[in-house]
Each structure stands twice: as structure tokens, then as C-alpha cells.
Amino acid sequence: MSTRHRLRAAIVVMTVFVLHVWGCSTKDDRLGIDTAPAPSFVSVDAGPDAERGLITYCPTDNCPPGWTTCPTSRFPCDVNLQADVNNCGGCGLACPTDTGNEVFACVNGVCSLSCRANSRTLDCDGLVDNGCEATALHDNHCGACGTKCTDPNKRCVDQSGRSNAGLFGCGCPPGKIYCDRGCWDPKNDDDYCGNCSTRCDPTNGGAPELPNAYYGCVNSQCGRMKCKPYFANCDDSTGNGCEAFLITNENCGACGNACPDGQACRLDERMVPRCMCPPDKTYCESWCDGDVCSGKCVDLTSDQGNCGACGVSCYVPARNATSTCNYGTCVMDCNEGRADCNNSQSDGCEVNVDSDPRNCGACGHVCDAVAGQACVAGRCVVEPCAQDAGVEIPK
């Protein structure tokens, strides 16, 4: 046989072999099999041993490592023992329930613990059973495990004062004094003026009232005029009190801070006056108390709470889904591993495409039901085919 004829025959044999391999699998997106780049099967000069080295794959109901079928399973191999908090490392081995201080997760088949950031607690012994056993306001673990406050005059305190932000440290920062388990500014704090025991009288013992003002602590001395919230003494005269209102376009949050054209002075969500809004944003009110309102600048094309118009919310509860604002219209986005196969928002994303062999990876993508092929992580499971007298059959 000529070289040309041998080459042509090899190509025909390889074509039939490739079709046979893919015909044995239900899907080219196979779990654990890298399909790109396409393999080069044999060269023109390769011998028959090259073809015998190829591996064929068939559908299987065997679970891949780390996955299993539990008594509570709905589908075969639908439990990930490495990440399922209800079956962590084995069926029925549930991690503890989350609390106000602790959050539990299954990591590599072992229950792990983390402390909530706002709980002011720490897990310093590394034991899951007793949770977050340490407090962040402790001389032995001041803000972090092992951070010790050894100076008896500098105990572990929350240095943030009235903001209660949880800024823990040994002793108070420069310019602050420690009183009543907190750090305060003795120069300007009306309750700790100069020391821990001096609280200023806002009337200064019956002194004349001043417009929009009261008497308080300035430079560690009581009896000084101070402005009420949202007012300022812009003319530096004490006779007329705090005459300037700081929620105006001329004095927005500070004396002389004028808002540019197209913007107005409003209260943001932190109740701080500022000029709102830039040309590409719209001001939407969030809260009102009488004539006083606060709000924020939003993009009506993408803001979930103000989608297309102020007050139009996309926060509509849906099972296994989240709602987003897409160009001013609320749309439903399925959570990872879920799909809306019946095109009905009433039941959300009702299908588990990670595990459902009738909808594996996508709606309507069916695994091999005859072989009982499992669906894991959105892929129909395959394994190397068994060889029986030259006929490929599932193991």
C-alpha cells in the first residue's frame, strides 16, 4: 500500500474512534476533564500502541471525591462534604448554628468559626466548641488576640468615644482623657470639660439666651457660647448668637460654602449638609421628620432602591435569587447554581442546576438517565469506561 493510501486509512480509523469516544459521554463539558486545547491523538508515523493508550469515558452514578448522596438528598451526589454546613465531612455532621457573635462555615470538610465584626468578640483559643470566648475590650486581648495592655494607667479602652466605633487601644490617644470607660476631649466635651467630673450647664446658671445657641465647653472652660446643630456664628458676633443656618445654598455645612449651579444643599443619609447632586445623579429622599429630610444621590438606571424613579424598589423577595436594577428596570438574577426554568418569577429560581440531572448546568440539559448519571457542580459525571471483550460499558 502506498504512503498516501496508508495516511488516508489512518484518518478514517481515527474519525470513527473519535466519534465512538464522544458517543459514550453525554456531554463534552465533563467533570474533571480538561477539554481544551483539543488533544493531538496520533501522528502519521505512530504505531498501534498510540491508539490503545487513549482513554474513553462513560456516564456513571458514582460520586466524585468529596461528594456523596445523603439520606436527605434530593438528587444523587448532591452533597458537597467539603462545604455543606449541614453535612460537613460526613452525612448529618452539622456545624453549630450561627449566633449573634459567631458565624460557622464548612471549609475542607471541617467546621470553622469566625467572629462577627460588630460583636466585639474574638476567638483566641482556636476552639469551635466555645465560640468567640474573648472580648476585644480586655487587657489581655485589646482589639486583637494577644495584644496586652501592661500599664495599669493605660487600660484597654474604646478610643472612639461617642461614635462607639470599636477602635480599641491601650489608654487614650493624645489629647483625650479616660472617663467612664471611654476617651473624651477635655477641651470641647460638654460632659467632661477639663476633667472627668465637670459637666457644663447649658443655661450657664440662667444667663441670657442667645439665638440658636447654648453655653458649653470651649478650651476646657464652661459658659462659652456654642452653636446648636446646623447653625453657625458666621459673623463672629456673640450678640446675635448663631445666626447662620447651615442647610442653605450659601452656607452648606460651613460658613461661605456655596453650592454650584444645578445643586442644592441637602442632608445626606448621615444627616450631614452637603451640596447635591452631580449632573449624572438624582436626589432621592430616604427619611423625613416633618420638613427635615435626608437622602442620597443615586443613579436611577442602576440603584436597587430607586430603579427608574425615586422610591421604586427592586428589593422584592424571590427564592434563590436577587433583584437588580438594569437600565431603570428591575430584573431577577438567579443565585449561583440556580435557574428559572419555568420563566415564572413567582417561585424564583426553582431549579438546582448544580445537582439536577434533568437540568444539569442549564435548563433542559439532561444527563444519561439509563445509566443513572449524576450531576455534580453543573456537569454530568463520567469515568473511564470498563472494557469487556472490546465493548465499552460503564463500570
CSV table of N, CA and C in Angstrom, one decimal, residues 219-344:
chain,number,residue,atom,x,y,z
A,219,ASN,N,-12.2,75.3,75.1
A,219,ASN,CA,-10.9,75.4,75.7
A,219,ASN,C,-10.9,75.0,77.1
A,220,SER,N,-11.6,73.9,77.5
A,220,SER,CA,-11.7,73.4,78.8
A,220,SER,C,-12.4,74.3,79.8
A,221,GLN,N,-13.2,75.2,79.3
A,221,GLN,CA,-14.0,76.1,80.2
A,221,GLN,C,-15.4,76.1,79.8
A,222,CYS,N,-16.3,76.0,80.9
A,222,CYS,CA,-17.7,76.1,80.7
A,222,CYS,C,-18.2,77.5,80.5
A,223,GLY,N,-19.4,77.7,80.1
A,223,GLY,CA,-20.0,79.0,80.0
A,223,GLY,C,-19.7,79.8,78.7
A,224,ARG,N,-19.2,79.0,77.7
A,224,ARG,CA,-18.9,79.7,76.4
A,224,ARG,C,-20.0,79.4,75.4
A,225,MET,N,-20.2,80.3,74.5
A,225,MET,CA,-21.3,80.1,73.6
A,225,MET,C,-20.9,79.1,72.5
A,226,LYS,N,-21.9,78.1,72.3
A,226,LYS,CA,-21.7,77.1,71.3
A,226,LYS,C,-23.0,77.0,70.5
A,227,CYS,N,-22.8,76.7,69.2
A,227,CYS,CA,-23.9,76.7,68.3
A,227,CYS,C,-24.7,75.3,68.3
A,228,LYS,N,-26.0,75.4,68.2
A,228,LYS,CA,-26.8,74.2,68.1
A,228,LYS,C,-26.6,73.6,66.7
A,229,PRO,N,-26.9,72.3,66.6
A,229,PRO,CA,-26.7,71.6,65.3
A,229,PRO,C,-27.3,72.4,64.1
A,230,TYR,N,-26.5,72.4,63.0
A,230,TYR,CA,-26.9,73.1,61.7
A,230,TYR,C,-27.0,74.6,61.8
A,231,PHE,N,-26.3,75.2,62.8
A,231,PHE,CA,-26.2,76.6,62.9
A,231,PHE,C,-24.8,77.0,63.2
A,232,ALA,N,-24.4,78.2,62.8
A,232,ALA,CA,-23.0,78.7,63.0
A,232,ALA,C,-23.0,80.2,63.2
A,233,ASN,N,-21.9,80.6,63.8
A,233,ASN,CA,-21.7,82.1,64.1
A,233,ASN,C,-20.8,82.6,63.0
A,234,CYS,N,-21.4,82.9,61.8
A,234,CYS,CA,-20.6,83.3,60.6
A,234,CYS,C,-20.2,84.7,60.7
A,235,ASP,N,-20.8,85.6,61.5
A,235,ASP,CA,-20.4,87.0,61.5
A,235,ASP,C,-19.5,87.3,62.7
A,236,ASP,N,-19.1,86.2,63.5
A,236,ASP,CA,-18.2,86.3,64.6
A,236,ASP,C,-18.8,87.3,65.7
A,237,SER,N,-20.1,87.4,65.8
A,237,SER,CA,-20.7,88.3,66.8
A,237,SER,C,-21.5,87.4,67.7
A,238,THR,N,-21.3,87.6,69.0
A,238,THR,CA,-22.0,86.8,70.0
A,238,THR,C,-23.3,87.4,70.3
A,239,GLY,N,-23.5,88.7,70.0
A,239,GLY,CA,-24.8,89.3,70.3
A,239,GLY,C,-26.0,88.7,69.6
A,240,ASN,N,-25.9,88.2,68.4
A,240,ASN,CA,-27.0,87.6,67.7
A,240,ASN,C,-26.9,86.1,67.7
A,241,GLY,N,-26.1,85.6,68.5
A,241,GLY,CA,-26.0,84.1,68.6
A,241,GLY,C,-25.4,83.5,67.4
A,242,CYS,N,-26.0,82.3,67.0
A,242,CYS,CA,-25.6,81.6,65.8
A,242,CYS,C,-26.6,81.9,64.7
A,243,GLU,N,-26.3,82.9,64.0
A,243,GLU,CA,-27.3,83.5,63.1
A,243,GLU,C,-27.5,82.7,61.7
A,244,ALA,N,-26.4,82.0,61.4
A,244,ALA,CA,-26.4,81.3,60.1
A,244,ALA,C,-26.9,79.9,60.1
A,245,PHE,N,-27.9,79.6,59.2
A,245,PHE,CA,-28.4,78.2,59.1
A,245,PHE,C,-27.5,77.5,58.0
A,246,LEU,N,-27.0,76.3,58.4
A,246,LEU,CA,-26.0,75.7,57.5
A,246,LEU,C,-26.6,74.7,56.5
A,247,ILE,N,-27.9,74.8,56.3
A,247,ILE,CA,-28.6,74.0,55.3
A,247,ILE,C,-29.1,75.0,54.2
A,248,THR,N,-28.3,75.8,53.7
A,248,THR,CA,-28.7,76.7,52.7
A,248,THR,C,-27.6,76.7,51.5
A,249,ASN,N,-28.0,77.1,50.4
A,249,ASN,CA,-27.1,77.1,49.2
A,249,ASN,C,-25.9,78.0,49.4
A,250,GLU,N,-26.0,79.0,50.3
A,250,GLU,CA,-25.0,79.9,50.5
A,250,GLU,C,-24.0,79.5,51.6
A,251,ASN,N,-24.5,78.8,52.6
A,251,ASN,CA,-23.7,78.2,53.7
A,251,ASN,C,-24.0,76.8,53.9
A,252,CYS,N,-23.5,75.9,53.1
A,252,CYS,CA,-23.9,74.5,53.1
A,252,CYS,C,-22.9,73.7,54.0
A,253,GLY,N,-23.2,73.5,55.2
A,253,GLY,CA,-22.4,72.7,56.1
A,253,GLY,C,-21.3,73.5,56.8
A,254,ALA,N,-21.0,74.7,56.2
A,254,ALA,CA,-20.0,75.6,56.8
A,254,ALA,C,-20.2,77.0,56.3
A,255,CYS,N,-19.7,78.0,57.0
A,255,CYS,CA,-19.8,79.4,56.6
A,255,CYS,C,-19.2,79.6,55.2
A,256,GLY,N,-19.9,80.2,54.3
A,256,GLY,CA,-19.4,80.6,53.0
A,256,GLY,C,-19.3,79.4,52.0
A,257,ASN,N,-19.7,78.2,52.3
A,257,ASN,CA,-19.6,77.1,51.4
A,257,ASN,C,-20.8,77.1,50.5
A,258,ALA,N,-20.7,77.7,49.3
A,258,ALA,CA,-21.8,77.9,48.4
A,258,ALA,C,-21.9,76.7,47.4
A,259,CYS,N,-23.1,76.3,47.1
A,259,CYS,CA,-23.3,75.2,46.2
A,259,CYS,C,-23.2,75.7,44.8
A,260,PRO,N,-22.7,74.9,43.9
A,260,PRO,CA,-22.6,75.3,42.5
A,260,PRO,C,-24.0,75.2,41.8
A,261,ASP,N,-24.1,75.8,40.6
A,261,ASP,CA,-25.3,75.9,39.9
A,261,ASP,C,-25.8,74.4,39.6
A,262,GLY,N,-27.1,74.2,39.7
A,262,GLY,CA,-27.6,72.9,39.5
A,262,GLY,C,-27.6,72.0,40.7
A,263,GLN,N,-27.0,72.4,41.8
A,263,GLN,CA,-27.0,71.6,43.0
A,263,GLN,C,-27.7,72.4,44.2
A,264,ALA,N,-28.2,71.7,45.2
A,264,ALA,CA,-28.8,72.3,46.3
A,264,ALA,C,-28.3,71.7,47.6
A,265,CYS,N,-28.3,72.5,48.7
A,265,CYS,CA,-27.8,72.0,50.0
A,265,CYS,C,-28.9,71.1,50.6
A,266,ARG,N,-28.5,69.9,50.9
A,266,ARG,CA,-29.4,68.9,51.5
A,266,ARG,C,-28.7,68.1,52.5
A,267,LEU,N,-29.4,67.3,53.3
A,267,LEU,CA,-28.8,66.4,54.3
A,267,LEU,C,-28.6,65.1,53.6
A,268,ASP,N,-27.4,64.5,53.8
A,268,ASP,CA,-27.2,63.2,53.3
A,268,ASP,C,-27.7,62.2,54.3
A,269,GLU,N,-27.5,60.9,54.1
A,269,GLU,CA,-28.0,59.9,54.9
A,269,GLU,C,-27.4,59.9,56.3
A,270,ARG,N,-26.2,60.5,56.5
A,270,ARG,CA,-25.6,60.7,57.8
A,270,ARG,C,-26.0,62.0,58.4
A,271,MET,N,-27.0,62.6,57.9
A,271,MET,CA,-27.6,63.9,58.4
A,271,MET,C,-26.5,65.0,58.3
A,272,VAL,N,-25.6,64.9,57.4
A,272,VAL,CA,-24.6,66.0,57.2
A,272,VAL,C,-25.0,66.8,56.0
A,273,PRO,N,-25.0,68.2,56.1
A,273,PRO,CA,-25.3,69.0,55.0
A,273,PRO,C,-24.2,69.0,53.9
A,274,ARG,N,-24.6,68.8,52.7
A,274,ARG,CA,-23.7,68.9,51.6
A,274,ARG,C,-24.4,69.2,50.3
A,275,CYS,N,-23.7,69.7,49.3
A,275,CYS,CA,-24.3,70.1,48.0
A,275,CYS,C,-24.6,68.8,47.2
A,276,MET,N,-25.8,68.7,46.7
A,276,MET,CA,-26.3,67.6,46.0
A,276,MET,C,-27.1,68.1,44.8
A,277,CYS,N,-27.0,67.4,43.7
A,277,CYS,CA,-26.3,66.2,43.3
A,277,CYS,C,-25.5,66.5,42.0
A,278,PRO,N,-24.5,65.8,41.6
A,278,PRO,CA,-23.8,66.0,40.4
A,278,PRO,C,-24.8,65.7,39.2
A,279,PRO,N,-24.4,66.2,38.0
A,279,PRO,CA,-25.4,66.1,36.9
A,279,PRO,C,-25.9,64.7,36.5
A,280,ASP,N,-25.1,63.7,36.8
A,280,ASP,CA,-25.5,62.3,36.4
A,280,ASP,C,-26.2,61.6,37.5
A,281,LYS,N,-26.6,62.3,38.6
A,281,LYS,CA,-27.3,61.6,39.7
A,281,LYS,C,-28.6,62.4,40.0
A,282,THR,N,-29.5,61.7,40.7
A,282,THR,CA,-30.7,62.3,41.2
A,282,THR,C,-30.8,62.2,42.7
A,283,TYR,N,-31.3,63.3,43.3
A,283,TYR,CA,-31.5,63.2,44.8
A,283,TYR,C,-32.8,62.5,45.1
A,284,CYS,N,-32.8,61.5,46.0
A,284,CYS,CA,-33.9,60.8,46.4
A,284,CYS,C,-34.0,60.8,47.9
A,285,GLU,N,-35.1,61.2,48.5
A,285,GLU,CA,-35.3,61.3,49.9
A,285,GLU,C,-35.3,59.9,50.5
A,286,SER,N,-34.6,59.7,51.7
A,286,SER,CA,-34.6,58.4,52.3
A,286,SER,C,-35.5,58.4,53.6
A,287,TRP,N,-35.5,59.6,54.3
A,287,TRP,CA,-36.2,59.7,55.6
A,287,TRP,C,-36.6,61.1,55.8
A,288,CYS,N,-37.7,61.4,56.4
A,288,CYS,CA,-38.2,62.7,56.7
A,288,CYS,C,-38.8,62.8,58.1
A,289,ASP,N,-38.6,63.8,58.8
A,289,ASP,CA,-39.2,64.2,60.1
A,289,ASP,C,-39.7,65.6,60.0
A,290,GLY,N,-41.0,65.6,59.6
A,290,GLY,CA,-41.6,67.0,59.3
A,290,GLY,C,-41.0,67.5,58.1
A,291,ASP,N,-40.5,68.7,58.2
A,291,ASP,CA,-39.9,69.4,57.0
A,291,ASP,C,-38.4,69.0,56.8
A,292,VAL,N,-37.8,68.3,57.8
A,292,VAL,CA,-36.4,67.9,57.7
A,292,VAL,C,-36.3,66.5,57.0
A,293,CYS,N,-35.6,66.5,55.9
A,293,CYS,CA,-35.4,65.2,55.2
A,293,CYS,C,-34.0,64.9,54.9
A,294,SER,N,-33.6,63.7,54.8
A,294,SER,CA,-32.3,63.3,54.4
A,294,SER,C,-32.4,62.4,53.2
A,295,GLY,N,-31.4,62.3,52.5
A,295,GLY,CA,-31.4,61.4,51.2
A,295,GLY,C,-30.0,61.2,50.7
A,296,LYS,N,-30.0,60.8,49.4
A,296,LYS,CA,-28.7,60.5,48.8
A,296,LYS,C,-28.9,60.7,47.3
A,297,CYS,N,-27.7,60.8,46.6
A,297,CYS,CA,-27.6,60.9,45.2
A,297,CYS,C,-27.5,59.6,44.6
A,298,VAL,N,-28.4,59.2,43.6
A,298,VAL,CA,-28.5,57.9,43.1
A,298,VAL,C,-28.5,58.0,41.6
A,299,ASP,N,-28.1,56.8,41.0
A,299,ASP,CA,-28.2,56.6,39.5
A,299,ASP,C,-29.4,55.8,39.3
A,300,LEU,N,-30.5,56.4,38.7
A,300,LEU,CA,-31.8,55.8,38.6
A,300,LEU,C,-31.7,54.6,37.6
A,301,THR,N,-30.6,54.5,36.9
A,301,THR,CA,-30.5,53.3,35.9
A,301,THR,C,-30.0,52.1,36.6
A,302,SER,N,-29.4,52.2,37.8
A,302,SER,CA,-28.8,51.0,38.5
A,302,SER,C,-29.1,50.9,40.0
A,303,ASP,N,-29.7,51.9,40.6
A,303,ASP,CA,-29.9,51.8,42.0
A,303,ASP,C,-31.1,50.9,42.4
A,304,GLN,N,-30.8,49.9,43.2
A,304,GLN,CA,-31.8,48.9,43.6
A,304,GLN,C,-33.0,49.5,44.3
A,305,GLY,N,-32.8,50.5,45.1
A,305,GLY,CA,-33.8,51.1,45.9
A,305,GLY,C,-34.6,52.2,45.2
A,306,ASN,N,-34.0,52.7,44.1
A,306,ASN,CA,-34.6,53.8,43.3
A,306,ASN,C,-34.4,53.5,41.8
A,307,CYS,N,-35.1,52.5,41.3
A,307,CYS,CA,-34.9,52.0,40.0
A,307,CYS,C,-35.9,52.6,39.0
A,308,GLY,N,-35.3,53.5,38.2
A,308,GLY,CA,-36.1,54.3,37.2
A,308,GLY,C,-36.8,55.5,37.8
A,309,ALA,N,-37.0,55.5,39.1
A,309,ALA,CA,-37.6,56.7,39.7
A,309,ALA,C,-37.4,56.5,41.2
A,310,CYS,N,-37.4,57.6,42.0
A,310,CYS,CA,-37.2,57.6,43.4
A,310,CYS,C,-38.3,56.7,44.1
A,311,GLY,N,-37.9,55.9,45.0
A,311,GLY,CA,-38.8,55.0,45.7
A,311,GLY,C,-39.2,53.7,45.1
A,312,VAL,N,-38.8,53.5,43.8
A,312,VAL,CA,-39.2,52.2,43.1
A,312,VAL,C,-38.1,51.2,43.5
A,313,SER,N,-38.5,50.3,44.4
A,313,SER,CA,-37.5,49.3,44.9
A,313,SER,C,-37.5,48.0,44.2
A,314,CYS,N,-36.3,47.5,44.0
A,314,CYS,CA,-36.1,46.1,43.4
A,314,CYS,C,-35.9,45.1,44.5
A,315,TYR,N,-36.0,45.5,45.8
A,315,TYR,CA,-35.8,44.5,46.8
A,315,TYR,C,-37.1,43.7,47.1
A,316,VAL,N,-37.4,42.9,46.1
A,316,VAL,CA,-38.6,42.1,46.1
A,316,VAL,C,-38.1,40.6,46.5
A,317,PRO,N,-38.6,40.0,47.5
A,317,PRO,CA,-38.1,38.7,47.9
A,317,PRO,C,-38.4,37.7,46.8
A,318,ALA,N,-37.4,36.9,46.5
A,318,ALA,CA,-37.6,35.8,45.5
A,318,ALA,C,-36.7,34.7,45.9
A,319,ARG,N,-37.2,33.5,45.8
A,319,ARG,CA,-36.4,32.3,46.2
A,319,ARG,C,-35.2,32.1,45.3
A,320,ASN,N,-34.0,31.9,46.0
A,320,ASN,CA,-32.8,31.6,45.4
A,320,ASN,C,-32.4,32.6,44.3
A,321,ALA,N,-32.7,33.9,44.5
A,321,ALA,CA,-32.5,34.9,43.5
A,321,ALA,C,-32.3,36.3,44.2
A,322,THR,N,-31.7,37.2,43.5
A,322,THR,CA,-31.6,38.6,43.9
A,322,THR,C,-32.1,39.5,42.7
A,323,SER,N,-32.7,40.6,43.1
A,323,SER,CA,-33.2,41.5,42.1
A,323,SER,C,-32.2,42.7,41.9
A,324,THR,N,-32.0,43.0,40.7
A,324,THR,CA,-31.1,44.1,40.4
A,324,THR,C,-31.8,45.1,39.5
A,325,CYS,N,-31.2,46.3,39.4
A,325,CYS,CA,-31.8,47.4,38.6
A,325,CYS,C,-30.9,47.5,37.3
A,326,ASN,N,-31.5,47.2,36.2
A,326,ASN,CA,-30.8,47.2,34.9
A,326,ASN,C,-31.4,48.2,34.0
A,327,TYR,N,-30.7,49.3,33.8
A,327,TYR,CA,-31.1,50.4,33.0
A,327,TYR,C,-32.5,50.9,33.4
A,328,GLY,N,-32.7,51.0,34.7
A,328,GLY,CA,-34.0,51.6,35.2
A,328,GLY,C,-35.1,50.6,35.3
A,329,THR,N,-34.9,49.3,35.1
A,329,THR,CA,-35.9,48.2,35.2
A,329,THR,C,-35.4,47.1,36.1
A,330,CYS,N,-36.3,46.7,37.0
A,330,CYS,CA,-35.9,45.6,38.0
A,330,CYS,C,-35.9,44.3,37.2
A,331,VAL,N,-34.8,43.5,37.4
A,331,VAL,CA,-34.7,42.2,36.8
A,331,VAL,C,-34.3,41.2,37.9
A,332,MET,N,-34.6,40.0,37.7
A,332,MET,CA,-34.3,38.9,38.7
A,332,MET,C,-33.0,38.2,38.2
A,333,ASP,N,-32.0,38.1,39.1
A,333,ASP,CA,-30.8,37.3,38.8
A,333,ASP,C,-30.8,36.1,39.7
A,334,CYS,N,-30.6,35.0,39.1
A,334,CYS,CA,-30.5,33.7,39.9
A,334,CYS,C,-29.2,33.6,40.6
A,335,ASN,N,-29.3,33.1,41.9
A,335,ASN,CA,-28.1,32.8,42.6
A,335,ASN,C,-27.3,31.7,41.9
A,336,GLU,N,-26.0,31.7,42.2
A,336,GLU,CA,-25.1,30.7,41.6
A,336,GLU,C,-25.6,29.3,41.8
A,337,GLY,N,-25.7,28.5,40.7
A,337,GLY,CA,-26.2,27.1,40.8
A,337,GLY,C,-27.7,27.0,40.8
A,338,ARG,N,-28.4,28.1,40.5
A,338,ARG,CA,-29.9,28.0,40.4
A,338,ARG,C,-30.3,28.6,39.0
A,339,ALA,N,-31.5,28.2,38.6
A,339,ALA,CA,-32.0,28.7,37.3
A,339,ALA,C,-33.5,28.8,37.4
A,340,ASP,N,-34.1,29.7,36.6
A,340,ASP,CA,-35.5,29.9,36.4
A,340,ASP,C,-35.9,29.2,35.1
A,341,CYS,N,-36.3,27.9,35.3
A,341,CYS,CA,-36.6,27.1,34.1
A,341,CYS,C,-38.0,27.2,33.6
A,342,ASN,N,-38.9,27.7,34.5
A,342,ASN,CA,-40.3,27.8,34.1
A,342,ASN,C,-40.7,29.2,33.7
A,343,ASN,N,-39.7,30.1,33.7
A,343,ASN,CA,-40.0,31.5,33.3
A,343,ASN,C,-41.1,32.2,34.2
A,344,SER,N,-41.1,31.9,35.4
A,344,SER,CA,-42.1,32.4,36.4
A,344,SER,C,-41.3,33.0,37.6
